[in-house]
CSV table of C-alpha atoms in Angstrom, one decimal:
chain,number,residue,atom,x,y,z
A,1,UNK,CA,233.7,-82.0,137.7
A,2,UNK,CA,233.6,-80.2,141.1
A,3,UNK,CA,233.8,-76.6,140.8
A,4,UNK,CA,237.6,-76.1,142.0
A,5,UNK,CA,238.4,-78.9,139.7
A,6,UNK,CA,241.3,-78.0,137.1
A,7,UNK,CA,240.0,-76.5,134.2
A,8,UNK,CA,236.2,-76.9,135.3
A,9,UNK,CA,234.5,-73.4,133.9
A,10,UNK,CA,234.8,-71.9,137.2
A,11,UNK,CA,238.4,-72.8,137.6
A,12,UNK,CA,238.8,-71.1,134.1
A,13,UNK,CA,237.0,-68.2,135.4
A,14,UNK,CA,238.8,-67.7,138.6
A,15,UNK,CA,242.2,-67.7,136.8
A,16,UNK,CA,240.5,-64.9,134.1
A,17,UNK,CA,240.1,-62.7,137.2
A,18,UNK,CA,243.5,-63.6,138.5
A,19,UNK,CA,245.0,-62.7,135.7
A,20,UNK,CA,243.2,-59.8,134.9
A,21,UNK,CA,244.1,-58.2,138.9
A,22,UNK,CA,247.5,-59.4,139.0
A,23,UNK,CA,249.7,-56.3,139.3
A,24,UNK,CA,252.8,-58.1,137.8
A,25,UNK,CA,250.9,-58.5,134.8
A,26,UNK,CA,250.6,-54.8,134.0
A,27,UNK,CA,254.3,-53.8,134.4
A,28,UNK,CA,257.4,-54.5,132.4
A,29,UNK,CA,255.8,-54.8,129.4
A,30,UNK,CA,253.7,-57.6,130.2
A,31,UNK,CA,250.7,-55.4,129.4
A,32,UNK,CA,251.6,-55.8,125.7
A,33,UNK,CA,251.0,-59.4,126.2
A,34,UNK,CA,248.5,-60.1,123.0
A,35,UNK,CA,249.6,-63.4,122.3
A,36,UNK,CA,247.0,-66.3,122.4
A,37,UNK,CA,248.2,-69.7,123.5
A,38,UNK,CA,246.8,-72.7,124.6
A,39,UNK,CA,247.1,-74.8,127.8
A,40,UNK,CA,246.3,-78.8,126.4
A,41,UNK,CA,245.0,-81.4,129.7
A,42,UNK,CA,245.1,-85.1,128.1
A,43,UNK,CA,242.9,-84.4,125.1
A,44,UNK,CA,241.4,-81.2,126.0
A,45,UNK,CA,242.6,-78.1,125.0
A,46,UNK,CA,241.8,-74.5,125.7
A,47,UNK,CA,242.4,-71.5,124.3
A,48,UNK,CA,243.4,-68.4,126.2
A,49,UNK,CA,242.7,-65.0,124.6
A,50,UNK,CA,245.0,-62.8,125.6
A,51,UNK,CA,244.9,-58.9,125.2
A,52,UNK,CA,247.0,-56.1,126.8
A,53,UNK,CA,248.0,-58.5,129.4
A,54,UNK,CA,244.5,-59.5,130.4
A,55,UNK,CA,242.7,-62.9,129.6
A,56,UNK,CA,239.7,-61.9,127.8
A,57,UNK,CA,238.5,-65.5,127.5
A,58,UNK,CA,239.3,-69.3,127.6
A,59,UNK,CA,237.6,-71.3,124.8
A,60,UNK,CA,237.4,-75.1,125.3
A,61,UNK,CA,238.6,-77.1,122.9
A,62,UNK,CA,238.9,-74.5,119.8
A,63,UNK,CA,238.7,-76.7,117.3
A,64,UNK,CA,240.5,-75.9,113.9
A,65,UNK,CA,239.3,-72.2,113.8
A,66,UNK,CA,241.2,-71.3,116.9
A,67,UNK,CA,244.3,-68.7,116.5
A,68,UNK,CA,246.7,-69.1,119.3
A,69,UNK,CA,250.9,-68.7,118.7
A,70,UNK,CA,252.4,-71.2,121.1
A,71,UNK,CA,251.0,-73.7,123.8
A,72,UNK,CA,252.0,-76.1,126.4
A,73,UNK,CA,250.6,-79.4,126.4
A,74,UNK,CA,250.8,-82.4,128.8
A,75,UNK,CA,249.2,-85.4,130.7
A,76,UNK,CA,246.9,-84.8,133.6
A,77,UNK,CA,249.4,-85.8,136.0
A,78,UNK,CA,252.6,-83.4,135.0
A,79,UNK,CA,249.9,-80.3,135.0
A,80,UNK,CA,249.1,-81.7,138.9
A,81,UNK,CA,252.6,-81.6,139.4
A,82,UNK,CA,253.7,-78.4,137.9
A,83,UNK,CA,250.6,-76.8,140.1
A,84,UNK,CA,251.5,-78.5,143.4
A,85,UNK,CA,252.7,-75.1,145.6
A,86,UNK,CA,256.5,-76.5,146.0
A,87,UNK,CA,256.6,-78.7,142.2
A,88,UNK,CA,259.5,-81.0,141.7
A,89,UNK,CA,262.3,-80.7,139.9
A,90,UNK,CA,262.2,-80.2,136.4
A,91,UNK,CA,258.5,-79.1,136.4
A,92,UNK,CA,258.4,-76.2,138.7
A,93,UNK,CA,258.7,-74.2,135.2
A,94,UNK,CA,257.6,-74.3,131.5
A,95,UNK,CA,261.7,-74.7,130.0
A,96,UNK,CA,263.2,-76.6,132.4
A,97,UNK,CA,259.7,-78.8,131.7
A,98,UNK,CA,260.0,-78.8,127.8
A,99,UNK,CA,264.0,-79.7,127.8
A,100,UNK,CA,263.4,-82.9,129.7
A,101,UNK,CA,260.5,-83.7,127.2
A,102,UNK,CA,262.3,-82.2,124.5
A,103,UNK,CA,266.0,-82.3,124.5
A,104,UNK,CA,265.8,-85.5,127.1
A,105,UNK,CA,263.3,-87.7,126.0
A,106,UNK,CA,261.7,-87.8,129.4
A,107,UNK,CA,257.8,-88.4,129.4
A,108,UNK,CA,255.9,-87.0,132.6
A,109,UNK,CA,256.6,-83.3,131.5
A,110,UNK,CA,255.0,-80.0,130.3
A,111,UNK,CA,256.0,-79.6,126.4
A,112,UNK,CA,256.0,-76.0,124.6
A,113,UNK,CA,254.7,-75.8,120.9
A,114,UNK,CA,254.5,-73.5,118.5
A,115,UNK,CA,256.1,-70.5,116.9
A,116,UNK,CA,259.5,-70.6,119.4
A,117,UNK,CA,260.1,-66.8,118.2
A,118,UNK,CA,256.5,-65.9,120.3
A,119,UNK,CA,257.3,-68.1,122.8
A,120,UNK,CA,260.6,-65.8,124.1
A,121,UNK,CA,259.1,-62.8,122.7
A,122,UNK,CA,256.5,-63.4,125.4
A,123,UNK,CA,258.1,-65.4,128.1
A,124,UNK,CA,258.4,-63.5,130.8
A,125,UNK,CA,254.6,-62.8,131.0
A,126,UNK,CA,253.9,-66.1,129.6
A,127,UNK,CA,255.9,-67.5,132.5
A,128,UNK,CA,253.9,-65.3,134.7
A,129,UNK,CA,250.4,-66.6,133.4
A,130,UNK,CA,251.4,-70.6,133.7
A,131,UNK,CA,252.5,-69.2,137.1
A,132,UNK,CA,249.0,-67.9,137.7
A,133,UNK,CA,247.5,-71.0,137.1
A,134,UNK,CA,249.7,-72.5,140.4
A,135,UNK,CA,248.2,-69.9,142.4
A,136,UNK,CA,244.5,-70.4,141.4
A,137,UNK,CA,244.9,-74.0,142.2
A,138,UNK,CA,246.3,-73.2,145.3
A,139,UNK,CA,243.9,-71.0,146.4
């Protein structure tokens, strides 16, 4: 795994400090942001801490002691697309993602699990970290 790859340990690492600068992320209540989730590649899953709107750390593959809310899971190739700088239709963001997988029955798509009441407790800076992600692999 190169050290750009998607969710190799430095790609982890730059999105921490991404996160952790992003001025978005300390306004409108997205510094109250303390809700773990986890972000699932194929088979591999990580965990992100989150506190106060920062990432404190990403733990790969948590295993059955690992305490997250909600996640988003999906194959290798919808994470590619949802990261591309323009994404296509339908997984440019994490609902419009999860009703084609969900409602639809589409496969190629991101998919939300989890406690639902988190999930739109926290979207808006939730949204804002998965859109953090696009801009580490971009840069």
């Amino acid at each position: 795994m190169s050290d750009d790859e998607l969710a190799s340990s430095e790609w982890w690492q730059t999105y921490k400090e991404n996160v952790n600068s992003d001025q978005e992320m300390s306004v409108r209540g997205h510094d109250r942001f303390d809700d773990n989730f986890f972000v699932q590649i194929d088979d591999d899953r990580y965990l992100i801490e989150m506190y106060g709107g920062e990432v404190v750390d990403v733990v790969e593959n948590p295993g059955i002691n690992g305490d997250w809310s909600f996640g988003v899971e999906g194959k290798q190739d919808a994470w590619e697309e949802f990261l591309q700088d323009v994404p296509p239709a339908h997984n440019n963001e994490i609902i419009a993602s999860d009703y084609r997988t969900a409602v639809r029955g589409d496969e190629g798509h991101l998919e939300l699990h989890g406690n639902n009441k988190k999930v739109f407790q926290n979207l808006r800076p939730f949204q804002r970290a998965l859109e953090l992600m696009r801009e580490t692999h971009q840069s």
